[in-house]
PDB file of C-alpha atoms and ligand atoms in Angstrom:
ATOM      1  CA  UNK H   1      20.061 -58.075 -26.925  1.00 92.00           C
ATOM      2  CA  UNK H   2      17.407 -60.798 -26.753  1.00 97.00           C
ATOM      3  CA  UNK H   3      18.173 -64.497 -26.352  1.00 97.00           C
ATOM      4  CA  UNK H   4      15.096 -65.944 -28.041  1.00 97.00           C
ATOM      5  CA  UNK H   5      13.307 -65.618 -31.387  1.00 98.00           C
ATOM      6  CA  UNK H   6      10.042 -64.721 -29.570  1.00 98.00           C
ATOM      7  CA  UNK H   7       8.832 -62.341 -26.873  1.00 98.00           C
ATOM      8  CA  UNK H   8       6.250 -64.389 -24.983  1.00 98.00           C
ATOM      9  CA  UNK H   9       6.416 -63.171 -21.389  1.00 98.00           C
ATOM     10  CA  UNK H  10       8.539 -61.627 -18.654  1.00 98.00           C
ATOM     11  CA  UNK H  11       8.558 -64.827 -16.562  1.00 97.00           C
ATOM     12  CA  UNK H  12      11.540 -66.112 -18.559  1.00 95.00           C
ATOM     13  CA  UNK H  13      13.177 -62.841 -19.613  1.00 98.00           C
ATOM     14  CA  UNK H  14      16.375 -61.861 -17.777  1.00 98.00           C
ATOM     15  CA  UNK H  15      16.982 -58.462 -16.161  1.00 98.00           C
ATOM     16  CA  UNK H  16      19.610 -57.824 -18.867  1.00 98.00           C
ATOM     17  CA  UNK H  17      17.108 -58.522 -21.649  1.00 98.00           C
ATOM     18  CA  UNK H  18      14.522 -56.252 -19.995  1.00 98.00           C
ATOM     19  CA  UNK H  19      17.158 -53.507 -19.626  1.00 98.00           C
ATOM     20  CA  UNK H  20      18.137 -53.757 -23.274  1.00 98.00           C
ATOM     21  CA  UNK H  21      14.502 -53.350 -24.414  1.00 98.00           C
ATOM     22  CA  UNK H  22      13.952 -50.402 -22.025  1.00 98.00           C
ATOM     23  CA  UNK H  23      17.138 -48.664 -23.057  1.00 98.00           C
ATOM     24  CA  UNK H  24      16.394 -48.900 -26.807  1.00 98.00           C
ATOM     25  CA  UNK H  25      12.737 -47.939 -26.187  1.00 98.00           C
ATOM     26  CA  UNK H  26      13.847 -44.824 -24.245  1.00 98.00           C
ATOM     27  CA  UNK H  27      16.013 -43.828 -27.196  1.00 98.00           C
ATOM     28  CA  UNK H  28      13.099 -44.358 -29.605  1.00 98.00           C
ATOM     29  CA  UNK H  29      10.762 -42.360 -27.342  1.00 98.00           C
ATOM     30  CA  UNK H  30      13.065 -39.307 -27.405  1.00 98.00           C
ATOM     31  CA  UNK H  31      13.226 -39.473 -31.208  1.00 98.00           C
ATOM     32  CA  UNK H  32       9.476 -40.082 -31.689  1.00 98.00           C
ATOM     33  CA  UNK H  33       8.599 -37.192 -29.340  1.00 98.00           C
ATOM     34  CA  UNK H  34      11.016 -34.998 -31.316  1.00 98.00           C
ATOM     35  CA  UNK H  35       8.947 -35.789 -34.433  1.00 98.00           C
ATOM     36  CA  UNK H  36      10.991 -38.544 -36.123  1.00 97.00           C
ATOM     37  CA  UNK H  37       8.630 -40.897 -37.953  1.00 94.00           C
ATOM     38  CA  UNK H  38      10.872 -42.952 -40.233  1.00 94.00           C
ATOM     39  CA  UNK H  39      13.515 -45.429 -39.112  1.00 96.00           C
ATOM     40  CA  UNK H  40      13.664 -48.065 -41.890  1.00 91.00           C
ATOM     41  CA  UNK H  41      15.377 -50.727 -39.775  1.00 96.00           C
ATOM     42  CA  UNK H  42      12.803 -53.358 -40.774  1.00 98.00           C
ATOM     43  CA  UNK H  43      12.683 -52.515 -44.448  1.00 97.00           C
ATOM     44  CA  UNK H  44      11.647 -55.629 -46.404  1.00 96.00           C
ATOM     45  CA  UNK H  45      10.300 -57.397 -43.282  1.00 98.00           C
ATOM     46  CA  UNK H  46       6.624 -58.260 -42.710  1.00 98.00           C
ATOM     47  CA  UNK H  47       4.690 -57.828 -39.466  1.00 98.00           C
ATOM     48  CA  UNK H  48       1.248 -59.413 -39.059  1.00 98.00           C
ATOM     49  CA  UNK H  49      -0.999 -58.424 -36.152  1.00 98.00           C
ATOM     50  CA  UNK H  50      -3.284 -61.369 -35.353  1.00 97.00           C
ATOM     51  CA  UNK H  51      -5.851 -60.344 -32.748  1.00 96.00           C
ATOM     52  CA  UNK H  52      -8.522 -62.739 -31.458  1.00 94.00           C
ATOM     53  CA  UNK H  53      -9.665 -60.188 -28.848  1.00 93.00           C
ATOM     54  CA  UNK H  54     -10.489 -56.495 -29.019  1.00 93.00           C
ATOM     55  CA  UNK H  55      -7.701 -53.962 -28.597  1.00 95.00           C
ATOM     56  CA  UNK H  56      -7.076 -50.282 -29.243  1.00 96.00           C
ATOM     57  CA  UNK H  57      -3.659 -49.505 -27.732  1.00 97.00           C
ATOM     58  CA  UNK H  58      -1.748 -52.753 -28.253  1.00 98.00           C
ATOM     59  CA  UNK H  59      -2.794 -53.471 -31.815  1.00 97.00           C
ATOM     60  CA  UNK H  60      -2.502 -49.877 -33.003  1.00 98.00           C
ATOM     61  CA  UNK H  61       0.923 -49.426 -31.452  1.00 98.00           C
ATOM     62  CA  UNK H  62       2.238 -52.721 -32.886  1.00 98.00           C
ATOM     63  CA  UNK H  63       0.953 -51.613 -36.306  1.00 98.00           C
ATOM     64  CA  UNK H  64       2.498 -48.154 -35.973  1.00 98.00           C
ATOM     65  CA  UNK H  65       5.760 -49.591 -34.620  1.00 98.00           C
ATOM     66  CA  UNK H  66       6.053 -51.815 -37.708  1.00 98.00           C
ATOM     67  CA  UNK H  67       5.247 -48.897 -40.022  1.00 98.00           C
ATOM     68  CA  UNK H  68       7.718 -46.471 -38.390  1.00 98.00           C
ATOM     69  CA  UNK H  69      10.420 -49.136 -38.663  1.00 98.00           C
ATOM     70  CA  UNK H  70       9.680 -49.545 -42.377  1.00 98.00           C
ATOM     71  CA  UNK H  71       8.113 -53.047 -42.298  1.00 98.00           C
ATOM     72  CA  UNK H  72       5.174 -54.193 -44.418  1.00 98.00           C
ATOM     73  CA  UNK H  73       2.305 -54.369 -41.982  1.00 97.00           C
ATOM     74  CA  UNK H  74      -0.834 -56.516 -42.289  1.00 96.00           C
ATOM     75  CA  UNK H  75      -3.656 -56.726 -39.791  1.00 95.00           C
ATOM     76  CA  UNK H  76      -5.820 -59.849 -39.338  1.00 93.00           C
ATOM     77  CA  UNK H  77      -8.924 -59.757 -37.154  1.00 86.00           C
ATOM     78  CA  UNK H  78     -10.205 -63.166 -36.098  1.00 83.00           C
ATOM     79  CA  UNK H  79     -13.750 -61.965 -36.805  1.00 82.00           C
ATOM     80  CA  UNK H  80     -13.033 -61.488 -40.524  1.00 79.00           C
ATOM     81  CA  UNK H  81     -10.502 -64.313 -41.089  1.00 80.00           C
ATOM     82  CA  UNK H  82     -10.753 -68.036 -41.865  1.00 83.00           C
ATOM     83  CA  UNK H  83     -10.776 -68.653 -38.081  1.00 81.00           C
ATOM     84  CA  UNK H  84     -14.541 -68.133 -38.521  1.00 80.00           C
ATOM     85  CA  UNK H  85     -14.538 -71.181 -40.853  1.00 86.00           C
ATOM     86  CA  UNK H  86     -12.859 -73.324 -38.212  1.00 86.00           C
ATOM     87  CA  UNK H  87      -9.165 -72.865 -39.125  1.00 90.00           C
ATOM     88  CA  UNK H  88      -6.871 -73.752 -36.202  1.00 93.00           C
ATOM     89  CA  UNK H  89      -4.247 -71.423 -34.742  1.00 95.00           C
ATOM     90  CA  UNK H  90      -1.468 -73.720 -35.998  1.00 95.00           C
ATOM     91  CA  UNK H  91      -2.871 -73.779 -39.550  1.00 95.00           C
ATOM     92  CA  UNK H  92      -3.213 -69.995 -39.463  1.00 95.00           C
ATOM     93  CA  UNK H  93       0.437 -69.820 -38.352  1.00 96.00           C
ATOM     94  CA  UNK H  94       1.568 -72.137 -41.162  1.00 96.00           C
ATOM     95  CA  UNK H  95      -0.305 -69.947 -43.644  1.00 96.00           C
ATOM     96  CA  UNK H  96       1.465 -66.837 -42.349  1.00 96.00           C
ATOM     97  CA  UNK H  97       4.840 -68.626 -42.553  1.00 97.00           C
ATOM     98  CA  UNK H  98       4.088 -69.570 -46.179  1.00 97.00           C
ATOM     99  CA  UNK H  99       3.543 -65.851 -46.834  1.00 97.00           C
ATOM    100  CA  UNK H 100       7.096 -65.127 -45.536  1.00 97.00           C
ATOM    101  CA  UNK H 101       5.916 -63.353 -42.397  1.00 98.00           C
ATOM    102  CA  UNK H 102       8.784 -62.287 -40.112  1.00 98.00           C
ATOM    103  CA  UNK H 103       6.842 -61.150 -37.026  1.00 98.00           C
ATOM    104  CA  UNK H 104       3.430 -62.082 -35.629  1.00 98.00           C
ATOM    105  CA  UNK H 105       1.978 -59.973 -32.812  1.00 98.00           C
ATOM    106  CA  UNK H 106      -0.854 -62.024 -31.338  1.00 98.00           C
ATOM    107  CA  UNK H 107      -3.575 -61.466 -28.735  1.00 97.00           C
ATOM    108  CA  UNK H 108      -5.596 -64.532 -27.801  1.00 96.00           C
ATOM    109  CA  UNK H 109      -8.153 -65.331 -25.058  1.00 94.00           C
ATOM    110  CA  UNK H 110      -6.418 -68.639 -24.214  1.00 95.00           C
ATOM    111  CA  UNK H 111      -3.330 -68.594 -21.968  1.00 97.00           C
ATOM    112  CA  UNK H 112      -0.410 -70.186 -23.825  1.00 98.00           C
ATOM    113  CA  UNK H 113      -1.727 -69.610 -27.363  1.00 97.00           C
ATOM    114  CA  UNK H 114       1.287 -67.415 -28.366  1.00 98.00           C
ATOM    115  CA  UNK H 115       3.655 -70.092 -26.975  1.00 98.00           C
ATOM    116  CA  UNK H 116       1.978 -72.776 -29.096  1.00 97.00           C
ATOM    117  CA  UNK H 117       2.157 -70.558 -32.174  1.00 97.00           C
ATOM    118  CA  UNK H 118       5.832 -69.750 -31.497  1.00 98.00           C
ATOM    119  CA  UNK H 119       6.703 -73.470 -31.442  1.00 97.00           C
ATOM    120  CA  UNK H 120       5.002 -73.948 -34.810  1.00 96.00           C
ATOM    121  CA  UNK H 121       6.127 -70.988 -36.925  1.00 98.00           C
ATOM    122  CA  UNK H 122       9.444 -69.683 -38.206  1.00 98.00           C
ATOM    123  CA  UNK H 123       8.251 -66.112 -37.609  1.00 98.00           C
ATOM    124  CA  UNK H 124       9.028 -64.330 -34.332  1.00 98.00           C
ATOM    125  CA  UNK H 125       5.934 -64.246 -32.105  1.00 98.00           C
ATOM    126  CA  UNK H 126       5.214 -61.267 -29.832  1.00 98.00           C
ATOM    127  CA  UNK H 127       2.598 -61.815 -27.125  1.00 98.00           C
ATOM    128  CA  UNK H 128       0.069 -58.971 -27.119  1.00 98.00           C
ATOM    129  CA  UNK H 129      -1.842 -60.577 -24.218  1.00 98.00           C
ATOM    130  CA  UNK H 130      -2.856 -64.228 -23.707  1.00 98.00           C
ATOM    131  CA  UNK H 131      -5.906 -64.841 -21.532  1.00 96.00           C
ATOM    132  CA  UNK H 132      -5.083 -64.381 -17.847  1.00 94.00           C
ATOM    133  CA  UNK H 133      -1.409 -65.263 -18.386  1.00 97.00           C
ATOM    134  CA  UNK H 134       0.891 -62.415 -19.534  1.00 98.00           C
ATOM    135  CA  UNK H 135       0.990 -59.071 -21.368  1.00 98.00           C
ATOM    136  CA  UNK H 136       4.764 -58.516 -21.563  1.00 98.00           C
ATOM    137  CA  UNK H 137       4.872 -55.384 -23.727  1.00 98.00           C
ATOM    138  CA  UNK H 138       2.346 -53.698 -21.380  1.00 98.00           C
ATOM    139  CA  UNK H 139       4.577 -54.335 -18.343  1.00 98.00           C
ATOM    140  CA  UNK H 140       7.609 -53.167 -20.325  1.00 98.00           C
ATOM    141  CA  UNK H 141       5.858 -49.914 -21.239  1.00 98.00           C
ATOM    142  CA  UNK H 142       4.880 -49.450 -17.589  1.00 98.00           C
ATOM    143  CA  UNK H 143       8.537 -49.960 -16.623  1.00 98.00           C
ATOM    144  CA  UNK H 144       9.715 -47.497 -19.286  1.00 98.00           C
ATOM    145  CA  UNK H 145       7.271 -44.863 -17.969  1.00 98.00           C
ATOM    146  CA  UNK H 146       8.472 -45.463 -14.395  1.00 98.00           C
ATOM    147  CA  UNK H 147      12.139 -45.396 -15.390  1.00 98.00           C
ATOM    148  CA  UNK H 148      11.701 -42.081 -17.203  1.00 98.00           C
ATOM    149  CA  UNK H 149       9.967 -40.579 -14.172  1.00 98.00           C
ATOM    150  CA  UNK H 150      12.312 -41.832 -11.457  1.00 98.00           C
ATOM    151  CA  UNK H 151      15.567 -42.461 -13.332  1.00 98.00           C
ATOM    152  CA  UNK H 152      15.530 -46.190 -12.488  1.00 98.00           C
ATOM    153  CA  UNK H 153      13.376 -48.996 -11.121  1.00 98.00           C
ATOM    154  CA  UNK H 154      15.431 -50.332  -8.211  1.00 98.00           C
ATOM    155  CA  UNK H 155      13.811 -49.611  -4.836  1.00 98.00           C
ATOM    156  CA  UNK H 156      10.519 -48.268  -6.225  1.00 98.00           C
ATOM    157  CA  UNK H 157       7.217 -49.312  -4.652  1.00 98.00           C
ATOM    158  CA  UNK H 158       4.440 -49.878  -7.188  1.00 98.00           C
ATOM    159  CA  UNK H 159       0.888 -50.357  -5.866  1.00 98.00           C
ATOM    160  CA  UNK H 160      -1.512 -52.183  -8.190  1.00 97.00           C
ATOM    161  CA  UNK H 161      -5.221 -52.018  -7.330  1.00 96.00           C
ATOM    162  CA  UNK H 162      -8.031 -53.630  -9.281  1.00 91.00           C
ATOM    163  CA  UNK H 163      -8.874 -56.940 -10.880  1.00 88.00           C
ATOM    164  CA  UNK H 164      -5.620 -58.781 -10.110  1.00 92.00           C
ATOM    165  CA  UNK H 165      -7.166 -62.232 -10.638  1.00 90.00           C
ATOM    166  CA  UNK H 166      -7.969 -61.763 -14.329  1.00 88.00           C
ATOM    167  CA  UNK H 167      -5.035 -59.455 -15.059  1.00 93.00           C
ATOM    168  CA  UNK H 168      -2.188 -60.475 -17.338  1.00 96.00           C
ATOM    169  CA  UNK H 169      -0.834 -56.934 -16.778  1.00 97.00           C
ATOM    170  CA  UNK H 170      -0.475 -57.504 -13.016  1.00 96.00           C
ATOM    171  CA  UNK H 171       1.276 -60.828 -13.614  1.00 96.00           C
ATOM    172  CA  UNK H 172       3.786 -59.482 -16.144  1.00 98.00           C
ATOM    173  CA  UNK H 173       4.475 -56.466 -13.908  1.00 98.00           C
ATOM    174  CA  UNK H 174       5.024 -58.744 -10.901  1.00 97.00           C
ATOM    175  CA  UNK H 175       7.608 -60.776 -12.869  1.00 97.00           C
ATOM    176  CA  UNK H 176       9.301 -57.768 -14.502  1.00 98.00           C
ATOM    177  CA  UNK H 177       9.382 -55.255 -11.649  1.00 98.00           C
ATOM    178  CA  UNK H 178      10.734 -57.831  -9.187  1.00 97.00           C
ATOM    179  CA  UNK H 179      13.558 -58.721 -11.589  1.00 97.00           C
ATOM    180  CA  UNK H 180      14.401 -55.016 -11.855  1.00 98.00           C
ATOM    181  CA  UNK H 181      14.536 -54.542  -8.059  1.00 98.00           C
ATOM    182  CA  UNK H 182      11.155 -52.851  -7.497  1.00 98.00           C
ATOM    183  CA  UNK H 183       8.471 -53.900  -4.983  1.00 97.00           C
ATOM    184  CA  UNK H 184       4.938 -54.706  -6.135  1.00 97.00           C
ATOM    185  CA  UNK H 185       1.997 -54.392  -3.733  1.00 97.00           C
ATOM    186  CA  UNK H 186      -1.494 -55.468  -4.792  1.00 97.00           C
ATOM    187  CA  UNK H 187      -4.926 -54.824  -3.307  1.00 95.00           C
ATOM    188  CA  UNK H 188      -8.409 -55.949  -4.390  1.00 92.00           C
ATOM    189  CA  UNK H 189     -11.399 -57.805  -2.974  1.00 89.00           C
ATOM    190  CA  UNK H 190     -10.123 -61.241  -1.863  1.00 89.00           C
ATOM    191  CA  UNK H 191     -12.156 -62.807  -4.686  1.00 87.00           C
ATOM    192  CA  UNK H 192     -10.076 -60.843  -7.212  1.00 88.00           C
ATOM    193  CA  UNK H 193      -6.632 -61.882  -5.900  1.00 91.00           C
ATOM    194  CA  UNK H 194      -5.494 -65.432  -6.724  1.00 88.00           C
ATOM    195  CA  UNK H 195      -3.939 -67.233  -3.744  1.00 81.00           C
ATOM    196  CA  UNK H 196      -0.709 -67.909  -5.662  1.00 81.00           C
ATOM    197  CA  UNK H 197      -0.048 -64.198  -6.327  1.00 89.00           C
ATOM    198  CA  UNK H 198       2.315 -63.868  -3.348  1.00 91.00           C
ATOM    199  CA  UNK H 199       4.410 -66.717  -4.810  1.00 91.00           C
ATOM    200  CA  UNK H 200       5.232 -64.367  -7.712  1.00 92.00           C
ATOM    201  CA  UNK H 201       7.074 -62.168  -5.202  1.00 92.00           C
ATOM    202  CA  UNK H 202       4.344 -59.529  -4.811  1.00 95.00           C
ATOM    203  CA  UNK H 203       2.997 -58.298  -1.449  1.00 96.00           C
ATOM    204  CA  UNK H 204      -0.749 -58.617  -0.867  1.00 96.00           C
ATOM    205  CA  UNK H 205      -1.972 -55.585   1.128  1.00 96.00           C
ATOM    206  CA  UNK H 206      -4.857 -55.687   3.620  1.00 94.00           C
ATOM    207  CA  UNK H 207      -6.173 -52.233   2.742  1.00 95.00           C
ATOM    208  CA  UNK H 208      -5.935 -49.554   0.055  1.00 96.00           C
ATOM    209  CA  UNK H 209      -4.008 -47.417   2.544  1.00 97.00           C
ATOM    210  CA  UNK H 210      -1.401 -50.148   3.135  1.00 97.00           C
ATOM    211  CA  UNK H 211      -0.938 -50.704  -0.614  1.00 97.00           C
ATOM    212  CA  UNK H 212      -0.558 -46.983  -1.354  1.00 98.00           C
ATOM    213  CA  UNK H 213       1.555 -46.038   1.725  1.00 98.00           C
ATOM    214  CA  UNK H 214       4.887 -44.731   0.397  1.00 98.00           C
ATOM    215  CA  UNK H 215       4.158 -45.901  -3.166  1.00 98.00           C
ATOM    216  CA  UNK H 216       5.974 -44.158  -6.016  1.00 98.00           C
ATOM    217  CA  UNK H 217       3.311 -45.232  -8.485  1.00 98.00           C
ATOM    218  CA  UNK H 218      -0.309 -46.268  -8.098  1.00 98.00           C
ATOM    219  CA  UNK H 219      -1.688 -48.360 -10.939  1.00 98.00           C
ATOM    220  CA  UNK H 220      -5.416 -48.921 -11.334  1.00 96.00           C
ATOM    221  CA  UNK H 221      -6.469 -52.033 -13.216  1.00 93.00           C
ATOM    222  CA  UNK H 222      -9.658 -52.348 -15.202  1.00 87.00           C
ATOM    223  CA  UNK H 223     -12.484 -54.385 -13.724  1.00 83.00           C
ATOM    224  CA  UNK H 224     -12.770 -56.979 -16.485  1.00 73.00           C
ATOM    225  CA  UNK H 225     -16.524 -57.413 -16.682  1.00 70.00           C
ATOM    226  CA  UNK H 226     -16.158 -59.760 -19.681  1.00 67.00           C
ATOM    227  CA  UNK H 227     -14.072 -62.230 -17.606  1.00 63.00           C
ATOM    228  CA  UNK H 228     -16.274 -62.214 -14.487  1.00 63.00           C
ATOM    229  CA  UNK H 229     -18.297 -65.391 -14.295  1.00 63.00           C
ATOM    230  CA  UNK H 230     -20.483 -63.720 -11.655  1.00 64.00           C
ATOM    231  CA  UNK H 231     -20.539 -63.023  -7.934  1.00 67.00           C
ATOM    232  CA  UNK H 232     -16.928 -61.880  -7.410  1.00 72.00           C
ATOM    233  CA  UNK H 233     -18.012 -58.523  -5.983  1.00 73.00           C
ATOM    234  CA  UNK H 234     -21.465 -57.096  -5.254  1.00 71.00           C
ATOM    235  CA  UNK H 235     -21.669 -54.178  -7.714  1.00 80.00           C
ATOM    236  CA  UNK H 236     -19.512 -51.679  -9.594  1.00 82.00           C
ATOM    237  CA  UNK H 237     -20.679 -48.907  -7.301  1.00 84.00           C
ATOM    238  CA  UNK H 238     -19.607 -50.853  -4.188  1.00 84.00           C
ATOM    239  CA  UNK H 239     -16.314 -51.785  -5.881  1.00 83.00           C
ATOM    240  CA  UNK H 240     -15.655 -48.100  -6.543  1.00 88.00           C
ATOM    241  CA  UNK H 241     -16.559 -47.085  -2.961  1.00 89.00           C
ATOM    242  CA  UNK H 242     -14.489 -49.721  -1.163  1.00 87.00           C
ATOM    243  CA  UNK H 243     -11.681 -50.594  -3.591  1.00 88.00           C
ATOM    244  CA  UNK H 244     -11.328 -47.711  -6.084  1.00 92.00           C
ATOM    245  CA  UNK H 245      -8.422 -45.239  -5.868  1.00 95.00           C
ATOM    246  CA  UNK H 246      -9.631 -41.841  -4.609  1.00 94.00           C
ATOM    247  CA  UNK H 247      -7.710 -38.550  -4.565  1.00 95.00           C
ATOM    248  CA  UNK H 248      -7.455 -38.413  -0.749  1.00 95.00           C
ATOM    249  CA  UNK H 249      -5.778 -41.849  -0.625  1.00 95.00           C
ATOM    250  CA  UNK H 250      -2.817 -40.412  -2.552  1.00 95.00           C
ATOM    251  CA  UNK H 251      -1.850 -38.366   0.540  1.00 96.00           C
ATOM    252  CA  UNK H 252      -0.180 -41.515   1.887  1.00 97.00           C
ATOM    253  CA  UNK H 253       1.851 -42.119  -1.286  1.00 98.00           C
ATOM    254  CA  UNK H 254       5.462 -41.007  -1.743  1.00 98.00           C
ATOM    255  CA  UNK H 255       6.103 -37.405  -2.818  1.00 97.00           C
ATOM    256  CA  UNK H 256       5.796 -37.141  -6.610  1.00 97.00           C
ATOM    257  CA  UNK H 257       3.853 -40.414  -6.929  1.00 98.00           C
ATOM    258  CA  UNK H 258       2.396 -40.997 -10.371  1.00 98.00           C
ATOM    259  CA  UNK H 259      -0.868 -42.574 -11.543  1.00 98.00           C
ATOM    260  CA  UNK H 260      -0.790 -45.375 -14.109  1.00 98.00           C
ATOM    261  CA  UNK H 261      -3.502 -47.414 -15.841  1.00 97.00           C
ATOM    262  CA  UNK H 262      -3.051 -49.807 -18.781  1.00 97.00           C
ATOM    263  CA  UNK H 263      -6.410 -48.780 -20.241  1.00 95.00           C
ATOM    264  CA  UNK H 264      -9.127 -48.987 -21.203  1.00 92.00           C
ATOM    265  CA  UNK H 265     -10.290 -47.228 -18.016  1.00 92.00           C
ATOM    266  CA  UNK H 266     -13.737 -47.576 -16.448  1.00 89.00           C
ATOM    267  CA  UNK H 267     -13.861 -43.891 -15.436  1.00 93.00           C
ATOM    268  CA  UNK H 268     -14.858 -43.385 -11.815  1.00 93.00           C
ATOM    269  CA  UNK H 269     -14.624 -47.101 -10.993  1.00 91.00           C
ATOM    270  CA  UNK H 270     -10.898 -47.951 -10.686  1.00 92.00           C
ATOM    271  CA  UNK H 271      -9.717 -44.322 -10.522  1.00 96.00           C
ATOM    272  CA  UNK H 272     -11.512 -40.988 -10.086  1.00 96.00           C
ATOM    273  CA  UNK H 273     -11.654 -38.795 -13.246  1.00 96.00           C
ATOM    274  CA  UNK H 274      -9.569 -36.159 -11.405  1.00 97.00           C
ATOM    275  CA  UNK H 275      -6.748 -38.707 -10.949  1.00 97.00           C
ATOM    276  CA  UNK H 276      -7.041 -39.942 -14.558  1.00 97.00           C
ATOM    277  CA  UNK H 277      -6.802 -36.400 -15.947  1.00 97.00           C
ATOM    278  CA  UNK H 278      -4.677 -34.838 -13.185  1.00 97.00           C
ATOM    279  CA  UNK H 279      -1.113 -33.544 -13.201  1.00 97.00           C
ATOM    280  CA  UNK H 280       0.303 -36.778 -11.779  1.00 97.00           C
ATOM    281  CA  UNK H 281      -1.356 -39.019 -14.359  1.00 98.00           C
ATOM    282  CA  UNK H 282       1.054 -40.670 -16.807  1.00 98.00           C
ATOM    283  CA  UNK H 283      -1.645 -42.648 -18.633  1.00 98.00           C
ATOM    284  CA  UNK H 284      -1.057 -40.894 -21.976  1.00 97.00           C
ATOM    285  CA  UNK H 285       2.712 -41.164 -21.600  1.00 98.00           C
ATOM    286  CA  UNK H 286       2.206 -44.925 -21.100  1.00 98.00           C
ATOM    287  CA  UNK H 287       0.597 -45.094 -24.547  1.00 98.00           C
ATOM    288  CA  UNK H 288       3.622 -43.417 -26.194  1.00 98.00           C
ATOM    289  CA  UNK H 289       5.904 -45.716 -24.191  1.00 98.00           C
ATOM    290  CA  UNK H 290       3.919 -48.629 -25.656  1.00 98.00           C
ATOM    291  CA  UNK H 291       4.718 -47.614 -29.207  1.00 98.00           C
ATOM    292  CA  UNK H 292       8.430 -47.287 -28.385  1.00 98.00           C
ATOM    293  CA  UNK H 293       8.669 -50.535 -26.393  1.00 98.00           C
ATOM    294  CA  UNK H 294       7.100 -52.397 -29.333  1.00 98.00           C
ATOM    295  CA  UNK H 295       9.540 -50.712 -31.733  1.00 98.00           C
ATOM    296  CA  UNK H 296      12.407 -51.815 -29.487  1.00 98.00           C
ATOM    297  CA  UNK H 297      11.102 -55.388 -29.190  1.00 98.00           C
ATOM    298  CA  UNK H 298      10.745 -55.697 -32.981  1.00 98.00           C
ATOM    299  CA  UNK H 299      14.237 -54.251 -33.524  1.00 98.00           C
ATOM    300  CA  UNK H 300      15.894 -56.608 -31.034  1.00 98.00           C
ATOM    301  CA  UNK H 301      14.021 -59.663 -32.317  1.00 98.00           C
ATOM    302  CA  UNK H 302      15.099 -58.710 -35.837  1.00 98.00           C
ATOM    303  CA  UNK H 303      18.717 -58.598 -34.634  1.00 98.00           C
ATOM    304  CA  UNK H 304      18.259 -62.077 -33.127  1.00 98.00           C
ATOM    305  CA  UNK H 305      16.803 -63.352 -36.415  1.00 98.00           C
ATOM    306  CA  UNK H 306      19.700 -61.898 -38.454  1.00 97.00           C
ATOM    307  CA  UNK H 307      22.240 -63.440 -36.091  1.00 97.00           C
ATOM    308  CA  UNK H 308      20.571 -66.885 -36.174  1.00 96.00           C
ATOM    309  CA  UNK H 309      19.532 -66.948 -39.849  1.00 89.00           C
TER     310      UNK H 309
HETATM  311  N1   CP Y 401      -3.537 -51.971 -22.347  1.00 53.20           N
HETATM  312  C1   CP Y 401      -4.112 -52.687 -23.340  1.00 53.20           C
HETATM  313  O1   CP Y 401      -3.781 -53.847 -23.579  1.00 53.20           O
HETATM  314  O2   CP Y 401      -5.058 -51.982 -24.049  1.00 53.20           O
HETATM  315  P1   CP Y 401      -5.825 -52.539 -25.334  1.00 53.20           P
HETATM  316  O3   CP Y 401      -6.744 -53.634 -24.857  1.00 53.20           O
HETATM  317  O4   CP Y 401      -6.570 -51.345 -25.887  1.00 53.20           O
HETATM  318  O5   CP Y 401      -4.811 -53.074 -26.280  1.00 53.20           O
END
């Protein structure tokens, strides 16, 4: 059950709402992995993916989620739309409303863009990542992957290493995991950790070892070269040497610790290739979780829409 027409972030989602998405997504994941590809719950509905930034995983899995659920699915890229002629986000939203769109999955470089769109349109808006703010379905898919591995989230320690400052994934995970009773530890060069991060309830570690000590999951985050305005760390090679996650560091983690990464990965920078491709990596499982979390979010938002029609 969801209590809003939109899914904009985990900051304002309750533990009960998160649980209901995870529980339905787990059910979908079992069925999808067993080969089921047709659900038809959104028959007659329309999903538009509206992406103003590049994406492989998020956009593809929103598109596939809509298709598996039986919705009409249309993809708009900002680079080939009337945005290039100066159309505003609100006017684009009004256009999509006039075309009887039910769901808009949006990624936008500006924090708060999905929230503005949600206030303007009748359609349900799903945030596929807004600037440095939130990426709620990514954190939900991380939580689903963790829950499958460990049976629950309460009491887990999750270490997140990488570009925390520019990361909407770190922020959504800090909000979501804390609500579900897990501990989040972060580590990065000081220039890549915003001072307010501890206020979100996360622990800021002083070393890679401290972050990883006893962790059930170690998540590498991509160094976002496109968001660096320069000078935040000396070079990629030094980042990898002093801040990257190496195989030997995992010795301090809890038994059975898993490796996560939202992708795309800079191989050998945030994580060694042997960790990315190793037995404890759940990076591919995260991608499947992403499809199922997005199916669950669309299903629950559709239920909300039917109830409040
Ligand atoms: N994790 C993630 O958001 O990946 P994409 O940029 O490929 O969507």
